[in-house]
Amino acid sequence: MVRLALASLAGTAIEFYDFFVYGTAAALVLGPLFFPTFSPLAGTLAAFATFGVGFVARPLGSAVFGHVGDRYGRRPVLFTSLLLTGAATVAIGFLPTYATIGVGAPVLLLVLRFLQGFGLGGEWGGAVLLTAEHAPERRRGLWTSFPQIGPAVGFLMANGVMLGLSAVLTDAQFRSWGWRVPFWVAGVLAVGGLLLRAALEETPEFRALAASGTRAAAPLAEVFRGHWRLVLLTGGALSVGYAVFYTVSTWSLAYGTERLGVSRTTMLTCIMTAVALKGATTPFIAMLSDRYGRRPLCLIGCAAATVWMFPLIALLRTGRPLLMTLGFLGGLMAMVTMFAVVAAYLPELYEPRVRCTGAAVGYNLGGVLGGAVTPLVATALADVDGPPWGVAAYLTGVCLVSLVCFALLPETRPASVRAAGAAEATAPA
């Protein structure tokens, strides 16, 4: 389990590195380079629009790769998705800008961002099921939390490279060629990830399905025919996590540097500190779900996010590093209380024959609802003279919708684990 969990963590870290490095570049430099005829605000909006295309592609990728995972195995998904995302990311690093090839530059950027998202849509389902279907019932929450640490690690790697380049390069050098370096690094990471995954075994549950001849012939059709309500509820429930994370990691970076005049280095440091603490606490929160259930933690995290959105914006508005970090940390801790457990929660909601498709489509649908539009909406709502309270109101609304969706979902912690926990609680000392 340790080897499987670490392999899943490494793979998701590499894939999310690819995805996040684009988000950071979109907040810092892509607007002027690929949309120079726009105003600064419109250029940032256009860059975030291409950022959102990656989220739109993710459910499509999860549907295609989910079919592969449910029909041919979880293992092939891990290789193909990593290869596709890595290749698209490296290609962005070699892309000519608008000044060189004109309108072809943003078009190619859009295509490559779509391919990034398409590959990432398959990665999460394969990596999570690799651990979930190997893990013992009593520790499934803990073991499946390792792929959920991957996004934090990937974010720290992406922004660490950006931070290092910002420290050693002038602004002109960074805008000229320095922004390309993180995209080139993705190629090295992808090769390492492919080598790491070469020795992984297929999951026991898929081998049992293949041996019994009970694999779904058309997994996506079966999911939407029999589980459409579940897909919509999970997508709506998870949208809050994406909205909070990309408000902190992407929109606040652009807002802080452009509107508050905070340096790029300071903003990246504040955000990275909060993300590092989020990643470090993930397995400990996941362990609580093995004892107290998946749904209660999701409800607690969503409720906490609901009450924190206005304080988050108020603390960001100060422009003071310590207060901004506190605001980011509060939002991310609420978010991780939900997302630390969803890698166990979502697979348990679906039967094994359609699990790769159902869990991945629901997870990535939340990305479209919460991640794709949030930087765009927040940037538009923040175009005011005073504090951007409209952003806080929008995020609070997303939180309330997600809270209702979580309330409508069932508990999934295995009955045998619940019974064992009840027996331990009532046993004499």
C-alpha positions as a LaTeX table, in Angstrom:
\begin{tabular}{lrrr}
\hline
Residue & $x$ (\AA) & $y$ (\AA) & $z$ (\AA) \\
\hline
Met1 & 0.00 & 0.00 & 0.00 \\
Val2 & 2.87 & 2.40 & 0.71 \\
Arg3 & 4.32 & 1.85 & $-2.76$ \\
Leu4 & 0.93 & 2.20 & $-4.45$ \\
Ala5 & 0.03 & 5.30 & $-2.44$ \\
Leu6 & 3.34 & 7.01 & $-3.20$ \\
Ala7 & 3.05 & 6.17 & $-6.90$ \\
Ser8 & $-0.44$ & 7.67 & $-6.98$ \\
Leu9 & 0.75 & 10.76 & $-5.11$ \\
Ala10 & 3.67 & 11.26 & $-7.49$ \\
Gly11 & 1.47 & 10.88 & $-10.56$ \\
Thr12 & $-1.19$ & 13.33 & $-9.43$ \\
Ala13 & 1.52 & 15.77 & $-8.29$ \\
Ile14 & 3.09 & 15.73 & $-11.77$ \\
Glu15 & $-0.25$ & 16.08 & $-13.57$ \\
Phe16 & $-1.42$ & 18.91 & $-11.32$ \\
Tyr17 & 1.97 & 20.60 & $-11.68$ \\
Asp18 & 1.21 & 20.77 & $-15.40$ \\
Phe19 & $-2.27$ & 22.14 & $-14.76$ \\
Phe20 & $-1.30$ & 24.67 & $-12.09$ \\
Val21 & 1.72 & 26.07 & $-13.86$ \\
Tyr22 & $-0.65$ & 27.31 & $-16.54$ \\
Gly23 & $-2.91$ & 28.96 & $-13.95$ \\
Thr24 & 0.02 & 30.84 & $-12.41$ \\
Ala25 & 1.28 & 31.92 & $-15.82$ \\
Ala26 & $-2.23$ & 33.06 & $-16.78$ \\
Ala27 & $-2.38$ & 35.26 & $-13.68$ \\
Leu28 & 1.07 & 36.76 & $-14.27$ \\
Val29 & 2.08 & 36.98 & $-17.95$ \\
Leu30 & $-0.11$ & 35.23 & $-20.53$ \\
Gly31 & $-2.54$ & 38.12 & $-20.99$ \\
Pro32 & $-0.02$ & 40.62 & $-22.43$ \\
Leu33 & 1.85 & 37.93 & $-24.40$ \\
Phe34 & $-1.11$ & 36.27 & $-26.11$ \\
Phe35 & $-3.80$ & 38.99 & $-25.97$ \\
Pro36 & $-1.79$ & 42.24 & $-26.33$ \\
Thr37 & $-4.54$ & 44.14 & $-28.17$ \\
Phe38 & $-6.81$ & 43.90 & $-25.12$ \\
Ser39 & $-6.87$ & 46.24 & $-22.14$ \\
Pro40 & $-5.09$ & 44.89 & $-19.03$ \\
Leu41 & $-8.40$ & 43.76 & $-17.50$ \\
Ala42 & $-9.65$ & 42.22 & $-20.75$ \\
Gly43 & $-6.29$ & 40.48 & $-21.29$ \\
Thr44 & $-6.45$ & 38.92 & $-17.83$ \\
Leu45 & $-10.04$ & 37.82 & $-18.48$ \\
Ala46 & $-9.01$ & 36.28 & $-21.81$ \\
Ala47 & $-6.11$ & 34.42 & $-20.17$ \\
Phe48 & $-8.48$ & 33.11 & $-17.48$ \\
Ala49 & $-10.93$ & 32.09 & $-20.22$ \\
Thr50 & $-8.29$ & 29.81 & $-21.74$ \\
Phe51 & $-7.59$ & 28.64 & $-18.18$ \\
Gly52 & $-11.27$ & 27.67 & $-17.90$ \\
Val53 & $-11.13$ & 25.62 & $-21.11$ \\
Gly54 & $-8.98$ & 23.10 & $-19.25$ \\
Phe55 & $-11.83$ & 22.54 & $-16.80$ \\
Val56 & $-14.38$ & 22.13 & $-19.58$ \\
Ala57 & $-12.15$ & 19.45 & $-21.11$ \\
Arg58 & $-11.79$ & 17.53 & $-17.85$ \\
Pro59 & $-15.26$ & 15.88 & $-17.80$ \\
Leu60 & $-14.77$ & 14.92 & $-21.44$ \\
Gly61 & $-11.43$ & 13.36 & $-20.58$ \\
Ser62 & $-12.94$ & 11.59 & $-17.58$ \\
Ala63 & $-15.68$ & 10.12 & $-19.81$ \\
Val64 & $-13.18$ & 8.78 & $-22.37$ \\
Phe65 & $-10.58$ & 7.59 & $-19.88$ \\
Gly66 & $-13.34$ & 6.31 & $-17.59$ \\
His67 & $-14.51$ & 4.06 & $-20.42$ \\
Val68 & $-10.97$ & 2.76 & $-20.77$ \\
Gly69 & $-10.68$ & 2.24 & $-17.00$ \\
Asp70 & $-13.97$ & 0.37 & $-16.69$ \\
Arg71 & $-13.49$ & $-1.71$ & $-19.84$ \\
Tyr72 & $-9.73$ & $-2.35$ & $-20.02$ \\
Gly73 & $-8.34$ & $-1.58$ & $-16.57$ \\
Arg74 & $-7.32$ & 1.23 & $-14.28$ \\
Arg75 & $-3.63$ & 0.85 & $-15.12$ \\
Pro76 & $-3.71$ & 1.94 & $-18.82$ \\
Val77 & $-5.44$ & 5.18 & $-17.79$ \\
Leu78 & $-2.49$ & 6.16 & $-15.59$ \\
Phe79 & 0.00 & 5.97 & $-18.45$ \\
Thr80 & $-2.03$ & 7.57 & $-21.24$ \\
Ser81 & $-3.33$ & 10.50 & $-19.20$ \\
Leu82 & 0.14 & 11.37 & $-17.87$ \\
Leu83 & 1.69 & 11.20 & $-21.33$ \\
Leu84 & $-0.98$ & 13.43 & $-22.89$ \\
Thr85 & $-0.91$ & 16.10 & $-20.19$ \\
Gly86 & 2.90 & 16.20 & $-20.10$ \\
Ala87 & 3.22 & 16.56 & $-23.87$ \\
Ala88 & 0.65 & 19.37 & $-24.03$ \\
Thr89 & 2.37 & 21.25 & $-21.20$ \\
Val90 & 5.82 & 21.06 & $-22.80$ \\
Ala91 & 4.32 & 22.26 & $-26.09$ \\
Ile92 & 2.96 & 25.40 & $-24.39$ \\
Gly93 & 6.53 & 26.20 & $-23.37$ \\
Phe94 & 7.56 & 26.30 & $-27.05$ \\
Leu95 & 4.51 & 28.21 & $-28.27$ \\
Pro96 & 5.16 & 31.45 & $-30.22$ \\
Thr97 & 3.45 & 34.54 & $-28.83$ \\
Tyr98 & 1.01 & 36.92 & $-30.53$ \\
Ala99 & 3.89 & 39.18 & $-31.57$ \\
Thr100 & 5.34 & 36.32 & $-33.65$ \\
Ile101 & 2.40 & 34.56 & $-35.31$ \\
Gly102 & $-0.59$ & 36.78 & $-34.53$ \\
Val103 & $-3.98$ & 35.26 & $-33.83$ \\
Gly104 & $-2.62$ & 31.74 & $-34.26$ \\
Ala105 & $-0.89$ & 32.05 & $-30.88$ \\
Pro106 & $-4.02$ & 32.27 & $-28.68$ \\
Val107 & $-5.72$ & 29.61 & $-30.84$ \\
Leu108 & $-2.87$ & 27.15 & $-30.29$ \\
Leu109 & $-2.79$ & 28.08 & $-26.60$ \\
Leu110 & $-6.48$ & 27.22 & $-26.38$ \\
Val111 & $-5.96$ & 23.82 & $-28.06$ \\
Leu112 & $-3.06$ & 22.85 & $-25.82$ \\
Arg113 & $-4.91$ & 23.94 & $-22.68$ \\
Phe114 & $-7.83$ & 21.75 & $-23.79$ \\
Leu115 & $-5.48$ & 18.75 & $-24.15$ \\
Gln116 & $-4.04$ & 19.46 & $-20.69$ \\
Gly117 & $-7.48$ & 19.32 & $-19.15$ \\
Phe118 & $-8.49$ & 16.27 & $-21.18$ \\
Gly119 & $-5.53$ & 14.30 & $-19.85$ \\
Leu120 & $-6.04$ & 15.46 & $-16.27$ \\
Gly121 & $-9.67$ & 14.37 & $-16.47$ \\
Gly122 & $-8.50$ & 10.78 & $-16.70$ \\
Glu123 & $-5.67$ & 11.00 & $-14.18$ \\
Trp124 & $-7.72$ & 11.48 & $-11.03$ \\
Gly125 & $-10.00$ & 8.47 & $-11.56$ \\
Gly126 & $-7.15$ & 6.11 & $-12.36$ \\
Ala127 & $-4.93$ & 7.23 & $-9.49$ \\
Val128 & $-7.70$ & 7.20 & $-6.89$ \\
Leu129 & $-9.05$ & 3.79 & $-7.89$ \\
Leu130 & $-5.56$ & 2.34 & $-7.84$ \\
Thr131 & $-5.40$ & 3.03 & $-4.11$ \\
Ala132 & $-9.11$ & 2.73 & $-3.24$ \\
Glu133 & $-9.48$ & $-0.77$ & $-4.73$ \\
His134 & $-6.30$ & $-2.04$ & $-3.07$ \\
Ala135 & $-6.88$ & $-0.43$ & 0.33 \\
Pro136 & $-8.37$ & $-2.28$ & 3.34 \\
Glu137 & $-11.86$ & $-1.05$ & 4.27 \\
Arg138 & $-10.86$ & 0.26 & 7.70 \\
Arg139 & $-8.12$ & 2.48 & 6.26 \\
Arg140 & $-9.53$ & 3.38 & 2.85 \\
Gly141 & $-9.89$ & 7.06 & 3.76 \\
Leu142 & $-6.26$ & 7.28 & 4.82 \\
Trp143 & $-4.75$ & 5.51 & 1.81 \\
Thr144 & $-6.88$ & 7.32 & $-0.76$ \\
Ser145 & $-5.83$ & 10.66 & 0.71 \\
Phe146 & $-2.36$ & 10.29 & $-0.83$ \\
Pro147 & $-3.53$ & 11.12 & $-4.37$ \\
Gln148 & $-5.29$ & 14.11 & $-2.80$ \\
Ile149 & $-1.95$ & 15.37 & $-1.48$ \\
Gly150 & $-0.71$ & 15.38 & $-5.08$ \\
Pro151 & $-2.46$ & 18.63 & $-6.09$ \\
Ala152 & $-0.82$ & 20.49 & $-3.20$ \\
Val153 & 2.61 & 19.08 & $-4.10$ \\
Gly154 & 2.07 & 19.91 & $-7.77$ \\
Phe155 & 1.02 & 23.45 & $-6.88$ \\
Leu156 & 4.07 & 23.94 & $-4.68$ \\
Met157 & 6.39 & 22.64 & $-7.41$ \\
Ala158 & 4.80 & 24.86 & $-10.07$ \\
Asn159 & 4.86 & 27.99 & $-7.96$ \\
Gly160 & 8.24 & 27.13 & $-6.46$ \\
Val161 & 9.72 & 27.17 & $-9.96$ \\
Met162 & 7.90 & 30.44 & $-10.71$ \\
Leu163 & 9.08 & 31.94 & $-7.42$ \\
Gly164 & 12.69 & 30.91 & $-8.07$ \\
Leu165 & 12.61 & 32.41 & $-11.56$ \\
Ser166 & 11.06 & 35.63 & $-10.23$ \\
Ala167 & 13.89 & 35.90 & $-7.72$ \\
Val168 & 16.78 & 35.45 & $-10.19$ \\
Leu169 & 15.39 & 37.06 & $-13.36$ \\
Thr170 & 14.44 & 40.62 & $-14.11$ \\
Asp171 & 10.82 & 41.31 & $-15.00$ \\
Ala172 & 11.81 & 41.73 & $-18.65$ \\
Gln173 & 13.67 & 38.40 & $-18.69$ \\
Phe174 & 10.75 & 36.63 & $-17.03$ \\
Arg175 & 8.28 & 37.98 & $-19.58$ \\
Ser176 & 10.64 & 37.28 & $-22.48$ \\
Trp177 & 11.58 & 33.64 & $-21.82$ \\
Gly178 & 11.56 & 32.84 & $-18.10$ \\
Trp179 & 7.86 & 31.96 & $-18.02$ \\
Arg180 & 8.56 & 29.10 & $-20.46$ \\
Val181 & 10.94 & 27.22 & $-18.16$ \\
Pro182 & 8.26 & 25.71 & $-15.85$ \\
Phe183 & 6.50 & 24.26 & $-18.90$ \\
Trp184 & 9.72 & 22.63 & $-20.10$ \\
Val185 & 10.31 & 21.13 & $-16.66$ \\
Ala186 & 7.04 & 19.23 & $-17.12$ \\
Gly187 & 8.70 & 16.98 & $-19.69$ \\
Val188 & 11.29 & 15.74 & $-17.20$ \\
Leu189 & 8.63 & 15.16 & $-14.56$ \\
Ala190 & 6.42 & 13.23 & $-17.00$ \\
Val191 & 9.23 & 10.84 & $-17.91$ \\
Gly192 & 9.92 & 10.22 & $-14.21$ \\
Gly193 & 6.22 & 9.58 & $-13.56$ \\
Leu194 & 5.94 & 7.07 & $-16.40$ \\
Leu195 & 8.95 & 5.14 & $-15.10$ \\
Leu196 & 7.51 & 5.13 & $-11.58$ \\
Arg197 & 4.20 & 3.70 & $-12.77$ \\
Ala198 & 5.70 & 0.98 & $-14.95$ \\
Ala199 & 5.66 & $-1.65$ & $-12.17$ \\
Leu200 & 2.14 & $-1.02$ & $-10.87$ \\
Glu201 & $-0.36$ & $-3.90$ & $-10.79$ \\
Glu202 & $-4.00$ & $-3.89$ & $-11.84$ \\
Thr203 & $-6.52$ & $-3.60$ & $-8.99$ \\
Pro204 & $-8.12$ & $-6.73$ & $-7.50$ \\
Glu205 & $-11.66$ & $-5.48$ & $-8.13$ \\
Phe206 & $-11.07$ & $-4.93$ & $-11.84$ \\
Arg207 & $-9.39$ & $-8.33$ & $-12.17$ \\
Ala208 & $-12.49$ & $-9.87$ & $-10.55$ \\
Leu209 & $-14.76$ & $-8.03$ & $-13.00$ \\
Ala210 & $-12.70$ & $-9.20$ & $-15.96$ \\
Ala211 & $-12.64$ & $-12.81$ & $-14.72$ \\
Ser212 & $-16.41$ & $-12.90$ & $-14.18$ \\
Gly213 & $-17.26$ & $-11.19$ & $-17.47$ \\
Thr214 & $-19.32$ & $-8.48$ & $-15.73$ \\
Arg215 & $-17.56$ & $-5.39$ & $-17.09$ \\
Ala216 & $-19.89$ & $-2.66$ & $-18.37$ \\
Ala217 & $-20.20$ & $-2.60$ & $-22.15$ \\
Ala218 & $-20.92$ & 1.15 & $-22.24$ \\
Pro219 & $-19.93$ & 2.63 & $-18.84$ \\
Leu220 & $-20.85$ & 6.24 & $-19.61$ \\
Ala221 & $-24.32$ & 5.31 & $-20.85$ \\
Glu222 & $-24.85$ & 3.12 & $-17.81$ \\
Val223 & $-23.76$ & 5.93 & $-15.47$ \\
Phe224 & $-26.13$ & 8.48 & $-16.97$ \\
Arg225 & $-28.97$ & 6.00 & $-17.22$ \\
Gly226 & $-28.77$ & 4.74 & $-13.66$ \\
His227 & $-26.71$ & 7.31 & $-11.72$ \\
Trp228 & $-27.40$ & 10.71 & $-13.33$ \\
Arg229 & $-28.73$ & 12.19 & $-10.10$ \\
Leu230 & $-25.61$ & 11.05 & $-8.23$ \\
Val231 & $-23.33$ & 12.61 & $-10.86$ \\
Leu232 & $-25.12$ & 15.97 & $-10.62$ \\
Leu233 & $-25.10$ & 15.96 & $-6.83$ \\
Thr234 & $-21.39$ & 15.13 & $-6.59$ \\
Gly235 & $-20.54$ & 17.75 & $-9.21$ \\
Gly236 & $-22.54$ & 20.37 & $-7.34$ \\
Ala237 & $-21.13$ & 19.34 & $-3.98$ \\
Leu238 & $-17.49$ & 19.48 & $-5.08$ \\
Ser239 & $-17.80$ & 22.80 & $-6.91$ \\
Val240 & $-17.17$ & 24.68 & $-3.63$ \\
Gly241 & $-13.71$ & 23.14 & $-3.23$ \\
Tyr242 & $-12.65$ & 24.18 & $-6.72$ \\
Ala243 & $-14.09$ & 27.67 & $-6.28$ \\
Val244 & $-12.23$ & 28.24 & $-3.02$ \\
Phe245 & $-8.95$ & 26.78 & $-4.22$ \\
Tyr246 & $-8.79$ & 28.75 & $-7.46$ \\
Thr247 & $-9.89$ & 31.92 & $-5.73$ \\
Val248 & $-6.87$ & 31.57 & $-3.47$ \\
Ser249 & $-4.35$ & 30.17 & $-5.94$ \\
Thr250 & $-5.19$ & 32.00 & $-9.17$ \\
Trp251 & $-7.55$ & 34.97 & $-8.84$ \\
Ser252 & $-5.99$ & 36.34 & $-5.64$ \\
Leu253 & $-2.56$ & 36.20 & $-7.27$ \\
Ala254 & $-3.74$ & 38.39 & $-10.13$ \\
Tyr255 & $-5.73$ & 40.69 & $-7.83$ \\
Gly256 & $-2.89$ & 41.12 & $-5.36$ \\
Thr257 & $-0.24$ & 41.93 & $-7.95$ \\
Glu258 & $-2.39$ & 44.08 & $-10.27$ \\
Arg259 & $-4.81$ & 45.87 & $-7.92$ \\
Leu260 & $-3.09$ & 45.92 & $-4.52$ \\
Gly261 & 0.46 & 46.44 & $-5.77$ \\
Val262 & 1.85 & 43.49 & $-3.78$ \\
Ser263 & 4.96 & 41.97 & $-5.31$ \\
Arg264 & 4.73 & 38.68 & $-7.22$ \\
Thr265 & 7.19 & 37.07 & $-4.82$ \\
Thr266 & 5.18 & 38.06 & $-1.73$ \\
Met267 & 1.88 & 36.82 & $-3.17$ \\
Leu268 & 3.37 & 33.49 & $-4.24$ \\
Thr269 & 4.97 & 33.01 & $-0.82$ \\
Cys270 & 1.69 & 33.66 & 1.03 \\
Ile271 & $-0.28$ & 31.30 & $-1.20$ \\
Met272 & 2.36 & 28.57 & $-1.11$ \\
Thr273 & 2.53 & 28.67 & 2.69 \\
Ala274 & $-1.22$ & 28.10 & 2.95 \\
Val275 & $-1.17$ & 25.32 & 0.32 \\
Ala276 & 1.73 & 23.56 & 2.07 \\
Leu277 & $-0.18$ & 23.46 & 5.35 \\
Lys278 & $-3.27$ & 22.22 & 3.51 \\
Gly279 & $-1.30$ & 19.35 & 1.97 \\
Ala280 & 0.32 & 18.41 & 5.29 \\
Thr281 & $-3.02$ & 18.06 & 7.08 \\
Thr282 & $-4.74$ & 16.02 & 4.34 \\
Pro283 & $-3.99$ & 12.48 & 5.63 \\
Phe284 & $-4.89$ & 13.37 & 9.21 \\
Ile285 & $-8.30$ & 14.70 & 8.16 \\
Ala286 & $-8.82$ & 11.64 & 5.96 \\
Met287 & $-8.19$ & 9.38 & 8.95 \\
Leu288 & $-11.11$ & 11.05 & 10.71 \\
Ser289 & $-13.38$ & 9.94 & 7.86 \\
Asp290 & $-12.46$ & 6.31 & 8.56 \\
Arg291 & $-13.71$ & 6.78 & 12.09 \\
Tyr292 & $-16.58$ & 9.26 & 11.81 \\
Gly293 & $-17.72$ & 8.95 & 8.19 \\
Arg294 & $-17.21$ & 10.72 & 4.87 \\
Arg295 & $-20.39$ & 12.82 & 4.72 \\
Pro296 & $-20.09$ & 14.50 & 8.17 \\
Leu297 & $-16.63$ & 15.87 & 7.35 \\
Cys298 & $-17.84$ & 17.16 & 3.99 \\
Leu299 & $-20.73$ & 18.97 & 5.66 \\
Ile300 & $-18.44$ & 20.50 & 8.30 \\
Gly301 & $-15.93$ & 21.68 & 5.69 \\
Cys302 & $-18.61$ & 23.17 & 3.46 \\
Ala303 & $-20.25$ & 25.00 & 6.37 \\
Ala304 & $-16.86$ & 26.39 & 7.43 \\
Ala305 & $-16.20$ & 27.65 & 3.90 \\
Thr306 & $-19.60$ & 29.37 & 3.86 \\
Val307 & $-18.79$ & 31.54 & 6.87 \\
Trp308 & $-15.17$ & 32.26 & 5.83 \\
Met309 & $-15.62$ & 33.86 & 2.40 \\
Phe310 & $-16.17$ & 37.45 & 3.61 \\
Pro311 & $-13.25$ & 37.26 & 6.12 \\
Leu312 & $-11.10$ & 35.84 & 3.31 \\
Ile313 & $-11.72$ & 38.85 & 1.07 \\
Ala314 & $-11.29$ & 41.29 & 3.97 \\
Leu315 & $-7.90$ & 39.78 & 4.90 \\
Leu316 & $-6.75$ & 39.74 & 1.27 \\
Arg317 & $-7.71$ & 43.38 & 0.88 \\
Thr318 & $-5.26$ & 44.42 & 3.62 \\
Gly319 & $-2.29$ & 43.52 & 1.42 \\
Arg320 & $-0.37$ & 42.46 & 4.53 \\
Pro321 & 1.43 & 39.12 & 4.09 \\
Leu322 & 0.56 & 37.61 & 7.47 \\
Leu323 & $-3.13$ & 38.53 & 7.24 \\
Met324 & $-3.41$ & 37.40 & 3.63 \\
Thr325 & $-1.82$ & 34.05 & 4.55 \\
Leu326 & $-4.32$ & 33.66 & 7.39 \\
Gly327 & $-7.20$ & 34.33 & 5.00 \\
Phe328 & $-5.88$ & 31.83 & 2.45 \\
Leu329 & $-5.25$ & 29.20 & 5.12 \\
Gly330 & $-8.77$ & 29.45 & 6.55 \\
Gly331 & $-10.31$ & 28.92 & 3.13 \\
Leu332 & $-8.03$ & 26.03 & 2.21 \\
Met333 & $-8.52$ & 24.24 & 5.52 \\
Ala334 & $-12.28$ & 24.34 & 4.98 \\
Met335 & $-11.75$ & 23.06 & 1.45 \\
Val336 & $-9.43$ & 20.20 & 2.45 \\
Thr337 & $-11.87$ & 19.00 & 5.11 \\
Met338 & $-14.03$ & 18.02 & 2.15 \\
Phe339 & $-11.42$ & 17.07 & $-0.42$ \\
Ala340 & $-9.31$ & 14.91 & 1.89 \\
Val341 & $-12.14$ & 12.36 & 1.96 \\
Val342 & $-13.68$ & 12.51 & $-1.53$ \\
Ala343 & $-11.14$ & 10.05 & $-2.95$ \\
Ala344 & $-12.72$ & 7.43 & $-0.69$ \\
Tyr345 & $-16.23$ & 8.90 & $-0.82$ \\
Leu346 & $-16.80$ & 9.02 & $-4.59$ \\
Pro347 & $-15.60$ & 5.47 & $-5.43$ \\
Glu348 & $-17.80$ & 4.11 & $-2.64$ \\
Leu349 & $-20.84$ & 5.82 & $-4.21$ \\
Tyr350 & $-20.54$ & 3.78 & $-7.43$ \\
Glu351 & $-20.53$ & 0.05 & $-8.12$ \\
Pro352 & $-17.19$ & $-1.33$ & $-9.40$ \\
Arg353 & $-18.31$ & $-1.89$ & $-13.02$ \\
Val354 & $-18.86$ & 1.87 & $-13.62$ \\
Arg355 & $-16.75$ & 3.29 & $-10.81$ \\
Cys356 & $-13.94$ & 4.77 & $-12.91$ \\
Thr357 & $-16.39$ & 6.64 & $-15.13$ \\
Gly358 & $-18.89$ & 7.71 & $-12.47$ \\
Ala359 & $-16.41$ & 8.93 & $-9.87$ \\
Ala360 & $-14.22$ & 10.77 & $-12.39$ \\
Val361 & $-17.10$ & 12.47 & $-14.25$ \\
Gly362 & $-18.68$ & 13.67 & $-10.99$ \\
Tyr363 & $-15.33$ & 14.93 & $-9.66$ \\
Asn364 & $-14.45$ & 16.81 & $-12.84$ \\
Leu365 & $-17.96$ & 18.20 & $-13.30$ \\
Gly366 & $-17.35$ & 20.01 & $-10.01$ \\
Gly367 & $-14.27$ & 21.51 & $-11.64$ \\
Val368 & $-16.35$ & 23.02 & $-14.43$ \\
Leu369 & $-18.95$ & 24.42 & $-12.03$ \\
Gly370 & $-16.47$ & 25.75 & $-9.46$ \\
Gly371 & $-13.05$ & 26.09 & $-11.08$ \\
Ala372 & $-13.63$ & 27.13 & $-14.68$ \\
Val373 & $-15.82$ & 30.16 & $-14.04$ \\
Thr374 & $-14.60$ & 31.39 & $-10.65$ \\
Pro375 & $-11.48$ & 33.32 & $-11.82$ \\
Leu376 & $-13.55$ & 34.89 & $-14.61$ \\
Val377 & $-16.46$ & 35.88 & $-12.37$ \\
Ala378 & $-14.18$ & 37.06 & $-9.57$ \\
Thr379 & $-12.08$ & 39.20 & $-11.93$ \\
Ala380 & $-15.22$ & 40.86 & $-13.30$ \\
Leu381 & $-16.78$ & 41.41 & $-9.86$ \\
Ala382 & $-13.52$ & 42.82 & $-8.48$ \\
Asp383 & $-13.45$ & 45.65 & $-11.04$ \\
Val384 & $-14.60$ & 48.17 & $-8.42$ \\
Asp385 & $-12.88$ & 50.92 & $-6.44$ \\
Gly386 & $-13.46$ & 49.48 & $-2.96$ \\
Pro387 & $-13.22$ & 45.98 & $-1.48$ \\
Pro388 & $-14.54$ & 43.26 & $-3.86$ \\
Trp389 & $-17.44$ & 42.15 & $-1.66$ \\
Gly390 & $-19.19$ & 40.84 & $-4.76$ \\
Val391 & $-16.55$ & 38.11 & $-4.95$ \\
Ala392 & $-17.29$ & 37.11 & $-1.35$ \\
Ala393 & $-21.04$ & 37.05 & $-2.03$ \\
Tyr394 & $-20.55$ & 34.90 & $-5.13$ \\
Leu395 & $-18.36$ & 32.41 & $-3.25$ \\
Thr396 & $-20.83$ & 32.25 & $-0.37$ \\
Gly397 & $-23.56$ & 31.37 & $-2.87$ \\
Val398 & $-21.44$ & 28.56 & $-4.31$ \\
Cys399 & $-20.85$ & 27.26 & $-0.78$ \\
Leu400 & $-24.57$ & 27.17 & 0.00 \\
Val401 & $-25.37$ & 25.25 & $-3.20$ \\
Ser402 & $-22.65$ & 22.71 & $-2.38$ \\
Leu403 & $-23.90$ & 22.39 & 1.19 \\
Val404 & $-27.35$ & 21.40 & $-0.06$ \\
Cys405 & $-25.82$ & 18.83 & $-2.46$ \\
Phe406 & $-23.71$ & 17.26 & 0.30 \\
Ala407 & $-26.80$ & 17.08 & 2.52 \\
Leu408 & $-28.60$ & 15.07 & $-0.18$ \\
Leu409 & $-25.78$ & 12.52 & $-0.60$ \\
Pro410 & $-25.72$ & 9.31 & 1.49 \\
Glu411 & $-23.02$ & 8.11 & 3.88 \\
Thr412 & $-20.78$ & 5.46 & 2.30 \\
Arg413 & $-18.35$ & 4.36 & 5.00 \\
Pro414 & $-18.58$ & 0.52 & 4.83 \\
Ala415 & $-21.15$ & $-0.98$ & 7.21 \\
Ser416 & $-18.57$ & $-3.37$ & 8.63 \\
Val417 & $-16.35$ & $-0.44$ & 9.61 \\
Arg418 & $-19.28$ & 1.43 & 11.16 \\
Ala419 & $-20.26$ & $-1.66$ & 13.14 \\
Ala420 & $-16.69$ & $-2.16$ & 14.36 \\
Gly421 & $-16.49$ & 1.49 & 15.42 \\
Ala422 & $-19.75$ & 1.24 & 17.31 \\
Ala423 & $-18.54$ & $-1.91$ & 19.07 \\
Glu424 & $-15.32$ & $-0.17$ & 20.12 \\
Ala425 & $-17.26$ & 2.82 & 21.43 \\
Thr426 & $-19.58$ & 0.70 & 23.59 \\
Ala427 & $-17.04$ & $-1.88$ & 24.79 \\
Pro428 & $-15.97$ & $-1.70$ & 28.48 \\
Ala429 & $-12.52$ & $-0.32$ & 29.14 \\
\hline
\end{tabular}
